[in-house]
Tab-separated table of C-alpha atoms and ligand atoms in Angstrom:
chain	number	residue	atom	x	y	z
A	135	MET	CA	94.357	105.939	119.439
A	136	GLY	CA	96.804	103.693	117.668
A	137	ARG	CA	100.533	103.340	118.034
A	138	ARG	CA	100.838	106.039	115.414
A	139	ASP	CA	97.894	108.181	114.457
A	140	LEU	CA	97.842	109.658	110.971
A	141	ALA	CA	96.873	113.279	111.614
A	142	PRO	CA	94.443	114.823	109.078
A	143	GLU	CA	96.837	117.700	108.291
A	144	VAL	CA	99.574	115.193	107.459
A	145	ILE	CA	97.330	113.644	104.793
A	146	ALA	CA	96.258	116.960	103.206
A	147	ARG	CA	96.549	120.630	104.103
A	148	LEU	CA	96.562	124.131	102.627
A	149	GLU	CA	99.500	126.411	103.487
A	150	GLU	CA	98.575	130.025	102.947
A	151	ASP	CA	102.158	131.270	102.843
A	152	GLY	CA	103.233	129.927	99.509
A	153	PRO	CA	100.392	129.317	98.921
A	154	GLN	CA	100.330	125.565	98.324
A	155	VAL	CA	98.352	122.408	98.949
A	156	VAL	CA	100.554	119.802	100.611
A	157	LEU	CA	99.605	116.135	100.181
A	158	LEU	CA	101.175	113.005	101.618
A	159	ASP	CA	102.111	111.280	98.338
A	160	GLN	CA	100.239	107.963	98.528
A	161	ARG	CA	102.051	106.628	95.455
A	162	ARG	CA	105.263	106.440	97.482
A	163	LEU	CA	103.798	104.612	100.493
A	164	PRO	CA	104.670	102.459	102.335
A	165	ASP	CA	108.338	102.796	101.362
A	166	GLU	CA	108.661	106.548	101.778
A	167	GLU	CA	106.664	109.267	103.528
A	168	VAL	CA	107.089	112.124	101.077
A	169	ASN	CA	105.062	115.315	100.626
A	170	LEU	CA	103.798	116.533	97.283
A	171	GLU	CA	103.516	120.324	96.989
A	172	CYS	CA	100.811	121.615	94.645
A	173	ARG	CA	101.094	125.269	93.625
A	174	THR	CA	97.961	125.481	91.457
A	175	ALA	CA	94.535	123.869	91.179
A	176	ALA	CA	95.837	122.109	88.057
A	177	ASP	CA	98.633	120.576	90.182
A	178	VAL	CA	95.992	119.317	92.639
A	179	ALA	CA	93.940	117.883	89.763
A	180	GLU	CA	97.036	116.087	88.502
A	181	ALA	CA	97.687	114.719	92.011
A	182	ILE	CA	94.126	113.348	92.072
A	183	ARG	CA	94.396	111.900	88.548
A	184	THR	CA	97.705	110.139	89.292
A	185	LEU	CA	96.523	108.876	92.721
A	186	ALA	CA	98.983	110.859	94.831
A	187	VAL	CA	95.769	111.503	96.766
A	188	ARG	CA	92.956	108.959	96.353
A	189	GLY	CA	89.928	107.538	98.118
A	190	ALA	CA	86.567	109.220	97.625
A	191	PRO	CA	86.422	111.580	100.645
A	192	ALA	CA	90.135	112.484	100.348
A	193	ILE	CA	89.643	113.377	96.681
A	194	GLY	CA	86.849	115.767	97.718
A	195	ILE	CA	88.975	117.290	100.473
A	196	ALA	CA	91.936	117.786	98.111
A	197	ALA	CA	89.649	119.415	95.539
A	198	ALA	CA	88.267	121.756	98.228
A	199	TYR	CA	91.807	122.831	99.117
A	200	GLY	CA	92.566	123.138	95.404
A	201	LEU	CA	89.697	125.569	94.879
A	202	ALA	CA	90.699	127.579	97.956
A	203	LEU	CA	94.252	127.676	96.583
A	204	ALA	CA	92.971	129.066	93.265
A	205	ALA	CA	91.020	131.739	95.155
A	206	LEU	CA	94.089	132.745	97.195
A	207	ARG	CA	96.078	133.063	93.969
A	208	GLY	CA	93.371	135.144	92.303
A	209	ASP	CA	92.941	132.541	89.546
A	210	ASP	CA	89.836	132.045	87.431
A	211	LEU	CA	87.642	129.986	89.778
A	212	ALA	CA	85.328	128.582	87.118
A	213	GLU	CA	88.357	127.265	85.245
A	214	ALA	CA	89.905	125.858	88.451
A	215	GLU	CA	86.656	124.062	89.232
A	216	ARG	CA	86.450	122.684	85.680
A	217	VAL	CA	90.010	121.312	85.848
A	218	LEU	CA	89.463	119.753	89.283
A	219	ALA	CA	86.120	118.220	88.268
A	220	ALA	CA	87.759	116.590	85.233
A	221	SER	CA	90.380	114.751	87.327
A	222	ARG	CA	88.401	111.561	88.085
A	223	PRO	CA	84.776	110.643	87.268
A	224	THR	CA	83.520	108.041	89.751
A	225	ALA	CA	83.850	109.332	93.328
A	226	VAL	CA	80.913	111.692	93.819
A	227	ASN	CA	82.684	113.347	96.765
A	228	LEU	CA	84.745	115.322	94.231
A	229	PHE	CA	81.666	117.031	92.771
A	230	TRP	CA	80.008	117.286	96.181
A	231	ALA	CA	83.022	119.132	97.622
A	232	LEU	CA	83.397	121.494	94.654
A	233	GLU	CA	79.718	122.422	94.852
A	234	ARG	CA	79.984	123.000	98.603
A	235	MET	CA	83.026	125.260	98.111
A	236	ARG	CA	81.595	127.356	95.264
A	237	SER	CA	79.803	129.907	97.476
A	238	GLU	CA	82.781	130.407	99.790
A	239	PRO	CA	86.108	129.165	98.383
A	240	THR	CA	88.169	130.075	101.445
A	241	PRO	CA	90.862	128.132	103.316
A	242	GLU	CA	88.628	128.139	106.448
A	243	HIS	CA	85.749	126.597	104.516
A	244	ALA	CA	87.994	123.879	103.027
A	245	ARG	CA	89.412	123.107	106.480
A	246	ALA	CA	85.900	122.889	107.933
A	247	LEU	CA	84.880	120.479	105.168
A	248	HIS	CA	87.971	118.377	105.941
A	249	ARG	CA	87.231	118.404	109.698
A	250	GLU	CA	83.604	117.422	109.097
A	251	GLU	CA	84.573	114.453	106.899
A	252	VAL	CA	86.831	113.111	109.651
A	253	GLU	CA	84.057	113.601	112.227
A	254	ARG	CA	81.647	111.712	109.941
A	255	CYS	CA	84.157	108.860	109.835
A	256	ARG	CA	84.248	108.605	113.620
A	257	ARG	CA	80.459	108.576	113.823
A	258	MET	CA	79.961	105.981	111.063
A	259	ALA	CA	82.710	103.811	112.545
A	260	ALA	CA	80.861	103.734	115.856
A	261	HIS	CA	77.652	102.629	114.090
A	262	ALA	CA	79.500	100.051	111.956
A	263	ALA	CA	81.304	98.529	114.942
A	264	ASP	CA	77.870	97.635	116.374
A	265	LEU	CA	77.670	95.065	113.544
A	266	PHE	CA	80.769	93.212	114.783
A	267	GLY	CA	80.433	90.193	117.052
A	268	ALA	CA	83.167	89.115	119.470
A	269	GLY	CA	86.261	87.680	117.765
A	270	THR	CA	85.327	88.924	114.271
A	271	ARG	CA	87.654	88.004	111.419
A	272	ALA	CA	87.067	90.659	108.771
A	273	LEU	CA	88.083	90.989	105.157
A	274	THR	CA	88.529	94.370	103.457
A	275	HIS	CA	89.353	95.563	99.950
A	276	CYS	CA	91.305	98.556	98.642
A	277	ASN	CA	92.050	101.287	101.173
A	278	ALA	CA	89.182	102.944	102.993
A	279	GLY	CA	91.431	104.161	105.787
A	280	GLY	CA	92.567	107.543	107.021
A	281	LEU	CA	94.544	108.060	103.815
A	282	ALA	CA	91.331	107.700	101.807
A	283	THR	CA	89.170	109.955	103.981
A	284	GLY	CA	91.539	112.655	105.235
A	285	GLY	CA	91.725	110.968	108.655
A	286	TYR	CA	90.425	107.973	110.664
A	287	GLY	CA	88.868	106.053	107.752
A	288	SER	CA	85.480	104.608	106.801
A	289	ALA	CA	85.792	100.814	106.486
A	290	VAL	CA	89.149	100.909	108.280
A	291	GLY	CA	87.576	103.304	110.807
A	292	ALA	CA	84.984	100.595	111.510
A	293	LEU	CA	87.820	98.110	111.999
A	294	ARG	CA	89.605	100.535	114.341
A	295	THR	CA	86.556	101.110	116.503
A	296	ALA	CA	85.748	97.379	116.600
A	297	TRP	CA	89.375	96.736	117.605
A	298	GLU	CA	89.184	99.325	120.383
A	299	ARG	CA	85.996	97.647	121.645
A	300	GLY	CA	87.786	94.279	121.736
A	301	LEU	CA	85.550	92.778	119.038
A	302	LEU	CA	88.013	92.348	116.172
A	303	ALA	CA	90.357	89.358	116.002
A	304	SER	CA	92.101	89.952	112.672
A	305	VAL	CA	91.796	91.399	109.182
A	306	LEU	CA	92.442	89.840	105.790
A	307	VAL	CA	93.600	92.579	103.428
A	308	ASP	CA	92.976	92.063	99.715
A	309	GLU	CA	96.094	93.290	97.956
A	310	THR	CA	93.789	95.044	95.424
A	311	ARG	CA	95.183	94.654	91.947
A	312	PRO	CA	96.374	96.464	89.932
A	313	LEU	CA	97.613	99.360	92.083
A	314	LEU	CA	97.816	97.560	95.431
A	315	GLN	CA	95.977	100.021	97.659
A	316	GLY	CA	95.383	97.101	100.053
A	317	SER	CA	98.878	95.707	100.388
A	318	ARG	CA	100.564	99.130	100.308
A	319	LEU	CA	98.161	101.413	102.168
A	320	THR	CA	95.665	99.417	104.260
A	321	ALA	CA	98.344	97.061	105.586
A	322	TRP	CA	100.497	100.096	106.437
A	323	GLU	CA	97.633	101.714	108.363
A	324	LEU	CA	96.662	98.510	110.205
A	325	GLU	CA	100.292	97.932	111.165
A	326	ALA	CA	100.489	101.469	112.572
A	327	ILE	CA	97.311	100.986	114.615
A	328	GLY	CA	98.465	97.557	115.774
A	329	ILE	CA	95.605	95.472	114.319
A	330	PRO	CA	96.594	91.884	113.406
A	331	HIS	CA	96.311	91.472	109.655
A	332	ALA	CA	97.430	89.400	106.681
A	333	VAL	CA	97.612	90.497	103.073
A	334	ILE	CA	96.101	88.022	100.612
A	335	ALA	CA	96.013	87.891	96.824
A	336	ASP	CA	92.570	89.055	95.699
A	337	SER	CA	91.979	85.596	94.224
A	338	ALA	CA	92.519	83.962	97.654
A	339	ALA	CA	89.344	85.456	99.148
A	340	ALA	CA	87.074	82.680	97.823
A	341	SER	CA	88.958	79.821	99.428
A	342	MET	CA	89.445	81.740	102.698
A	343	MET	CA	85.660	82.158	102.854
A	344	ALA	CA	85.086	78.505	101.969
A	345	ARG	CA	87.389	77.494	104.832
A	346	GLY	CA	85.314	79.535	107.254
A	347	GLU	CA	88.012	82.132	107.917
A	348	VAL	CA	85.899	85.221	107.150
A	349	ASP	CA	83.020	86.470	109.332
A	350	LEU	CA	82.259	89.675	107.447
A	351	VAL	CA	83.434	91.824	104.543
A	352	VAL	CA	83.671	95.586	105.004
A	353	THR	CA	84.486	98.116	102.293
A	354	GLY	CA	84.206	101.806	101.515
A	355	ALA	CA	82.427	103.318	98.512
A	356	ASP	CA	83.038	105.836	95.755
A	357	ARG	CA	79.410	106.491	94.931
A	358	ILE	CA	76.194	105.046	96.330
A	359	ALA	CA	73.157	105.384	94.061
A	360	ALA	CA	69.677	106.130	95.434
A	361	ASN	CA	68.719	102.436	95.282
A	362	GLY	CA	71.858	101.360	97.210
A	363	ASP	CA	73.875	100.078	94.227
A	364	THR	CA	77.451	100.925	95.167
A	365	ALA	CA	80.523	101.717	93.079
A	366	ASN	CA	83.805	100.843	94.765
A	367	LYS	CA	87.267	99.633	93.781
A	368	ILE	CA	87.287	96.960	91.073
A	369	GLY	CA	86.958	93.572	92.737
A	370	THR	CA	84.362	94.633	95.308
A	371	TYR	CA	81.563	93.131	93.208
A	372	ALA	CA	83.460	89.836	93.006
A	373	LEU	CA	83.787	89.832	96.803
A	374	ALA	CA	80.071	90.570	97.181
A	375	VAL	CA	79.138	87.596	94.979
A	376	LEU	CA	81.518	85.378	96.963
A	377	ALA	CA	80.196	86.662	100.279
A	378	ALA	CA	76.587	85.960	99.220
A	379	HIS	CA	77.528	82.414	98.160
A	380	HIS	CA	79.100	81.773	101.570
A	381	ALA	CA	76.324	83.577	103.525
A	382	ILE	CA	78.777	86.183	104.849
A	383	PRO	CA	77.499	89.770	105.277
A	384	LEU	CA	79.101	92.532	103.213
A	385	TYR	CA	78.885	95.974	104.785
A	386	VAL	CA	79.566	99.261	103.005
A	387	VAL	CA	80.755	102.087	105.262
A	388	ALA	CA	80.737	105.577	103.748
A	389	PRO	CA	79.825	109.169	104.621
A	390	THR	CA	76.654	110.796	103.267
A	391	SER	CA	78.960	112.826	100.982
A	392	THR	CA	79.332	109.557	99.018
A	393	VAL	CA	75.567	108.998	98.725
A	394	ASP	CA	74.274	110.387	95.418
A	395	LEU	CA	70.484	110.479	95.485
A	396	THR	CA	70.465	112.107	92.021
A	397	THR	CA	71.876	108.915	90.487
A	398	PRO	CA	68.962	106.437	90.514
A	399	THR	CA	70.867	103.145	90.098
A	400	GLY	CA	74.369	101.785	89.643
A	401	ALA	CA	73.877	101.663	85.869
A	402	GLU	CA	74.132	105.471	85.771
A	403	ILE	CA	77.385	105.697	87.772
A	404	PRO	CA	80.309	106.685	85.512
A	405	ILE	CA	83.067	104.095	85.810
A	406	GLU	CA	86.632	105.272	85.310
A	407	GLU	CA	88.756	103.360	82.806
A	408	ARG	CA	92.381	104.014	83.622
A	409	ASP	CA	95.512	103.631	81.514
A	410	PRO	CA	95.832	99.962	80.445
A	411	SER	CA	99.565	100.113	81.191
A	412	GLU	CA	98.661	99.961	84.908
A	413	VAL	CA	97.535	96.376	84.221
A	414	SER	CA	100.035	95.269	81.579
A	415	ALA	CA	102.963	97.250	80.211
A	416	ARG	CA	103.508	94.667	77.466
A	417	PHE	CA	100.127	93.468	76.215
A	418	SER	CA	96.790	94.935	75.279
A	419	ALA	CA	94.790	95.376	78.514
A	420	ARG	CA	91.605	96.776	80.002
A	421	ASN	CA	91.606	98.712	83.256
A	422	PRO	CA	88.181	99.551	84.746
A	423	ALA	CA	89.047	101.088	88.119
A	424	PHE	CA	85.667	100.474	89.784
A	425	ASP	CA	82.742	98.092	89.665
A	426	VAL	CA	79.167	98.308	90.885
A	427	THR	CA	77.890	96.004	93.603
A	428	PRO	CA	74.099	95.575	93.329
A	429	ALA	CA	72.228	96.671	96.445
A	430	ALA	CA	70.816	93.146	96.843
A	431	LEU	CA	74.302	91.888	97.761
A	432	ILE	CA	74.875	94.529	100.481
A	433	ALA	CA	73.725	93.565	103.981
A	434	ALA	CA	73.882	97.157	105.279
A	435	ILE	CA	75.143	100.593	104.268
A	436	VAL	CA	76.542	102.489	107.239
A	437	THR	CA	76.802	106.277	107.173
A	438	GLU	CA	77.362	108.787	109.978
A	439	LYS	CA	73.564	108.795	110.382
A	440	GLY	CA	73.404	105.110	111.272
A	441	VAL	CA	72.934	101.623	109.829
A	442	HIS	CA	70.762	101.635	106.694
A	443	ARG	CA	69.122	98.317	105.746
A	444	PRO	CA	67.186	97.448	102.579
A	445	PRO	CA	65.073	98.776	100.967
A	446	TYR	CA	67.780	101.411	100.457
A	447	LEU	CA	65.576	103.578	98.243
A	448	GLU	CA	63.652	104.366	101.441
A	449	THR	CA	66.323	104.113	104.135
A	450	LEU	CA	68.989	106.197	102.328
A	451	ALA	CA	66.559	108.965	101.397
A	452	ALA	CA	65.332	109.129	104.984
B	650	MRU	O1	91.181	104.360	92.990
B	650	MRU	P1	91.055	104.696	94.441
B	650	MRU	O2	92.227	104.235	95.251
B	650	MRU	O3	90.737	106.149	94.659
B	650	MRU	O4	89.791	103.863	94.930
B	650	MRU	C1	89.392	104.008	96.265
B	650	MRU	C2	88.292	103.120	96.665
B	650	MRU	O5	87.725	102.397	95.884
B	650	MRU	C3	87.853	103.227	98.102
B	650	MRU	O6	87.367	102.003	98.568
B	650	MRU	C4	86.747	104.276	98.207
B	650	MRU	O7	87.142	105.466	97.647
B	650	MRU	C5	86.342	104.500	99.611
B	650	MRU	S1	87.537	105.432	100.471
B	650	MRU	C6	86.971	105.696	102.032
C-alpha cells in the first residue's frame, strides 16, 4: 500500500441513482482531481475519445459501465454498443469488454469486470516483479498505472510490487509526447506511492541507456497480436530499438484482456491517428497515437497467467 492508494471506484464507477458513470477526469491531472459525470453511453464514448479516461483496461471498464448505464436508462443497447465501440480503435480491451457485457449488461456485471481487471493487475505485477534484480533502475513510457487499468496498474503495478519487495531503486519516466501521460499521470502515481522517479524528455532515453543508467524497460500494451507484436503508446517502438541496441530487456506487462489471438500480427492492428492539433496547433502535423513493437524486441510478455517468453505464438496461445 502506498502513501495514497487510488481506489478503483475513484477512477471509474457507475452510480445507479442518477444514473451516471463517474470518471476521474485524467485530462485535468495532476493539477486538479475533478470528476466527470456521464449521463449517457454517448457521454462515456466522448470521455474515452477525448482521453478523460484512457489506458487500455480502463477504456474497457468505462465502456462496460457505459453499456450498463444505457441498459439502466432503457436505451437502445445495440446503438449504445456501436457508439462506444467507435470511440477509439486500438485498445482491444474496449471490444473485449463490450462483448463480455452483451449477454448481461448489468451494473453488477460491469463492477465484476472492473474488479477482475484489478485482480489481474495484482497477479501480473507479482509475476513481473520476479524479473527485477536488486537495485533495478527501470524506465517506463506513457501511463500503465492504476489510472490506466481501473486500479493498481500493469507496468506501474510491476514497479509497485518490485518496490514493495525492495528490488526497485528508481524509475525514469518518459514524459510521453504529445499528451504527456508520463509526466502528468505516471509521475503523479509514483509520487503518491513514494517511488523515487525522474521525468525525462522522451529523446533523453537513448543517452541514459548509453550511460548505463537503465537496467530494464517496462511498458503496458493496447493490443498484443497472436505472434507477440505489441501496440502501445507512440514511442514504445523507439524505446524497444534503443533497448535492443544497449542489450537492455524490454518487458510488456498486460492482462489477457489485451491479448488478441484473432489478430495474427502487428500489421493487422488498427493504429489510431489523432487530431494533428495535439502535436502542432500552428503547422501541418501527423499524430499516430500508437506504434507496434515487433515481438523480436520484447524479452517477455507478462500477463496474470505468468511470464511468456518467445516463441509467443506458442506461449501466448497456451
Ligand atoms: O492514449 P492512451 O493514453 O490511452 O495510451 C495508453 C497506453 O499506451 C498504455 O501504455 C496502454 O494502454 C497500457 S495501459 C495499462
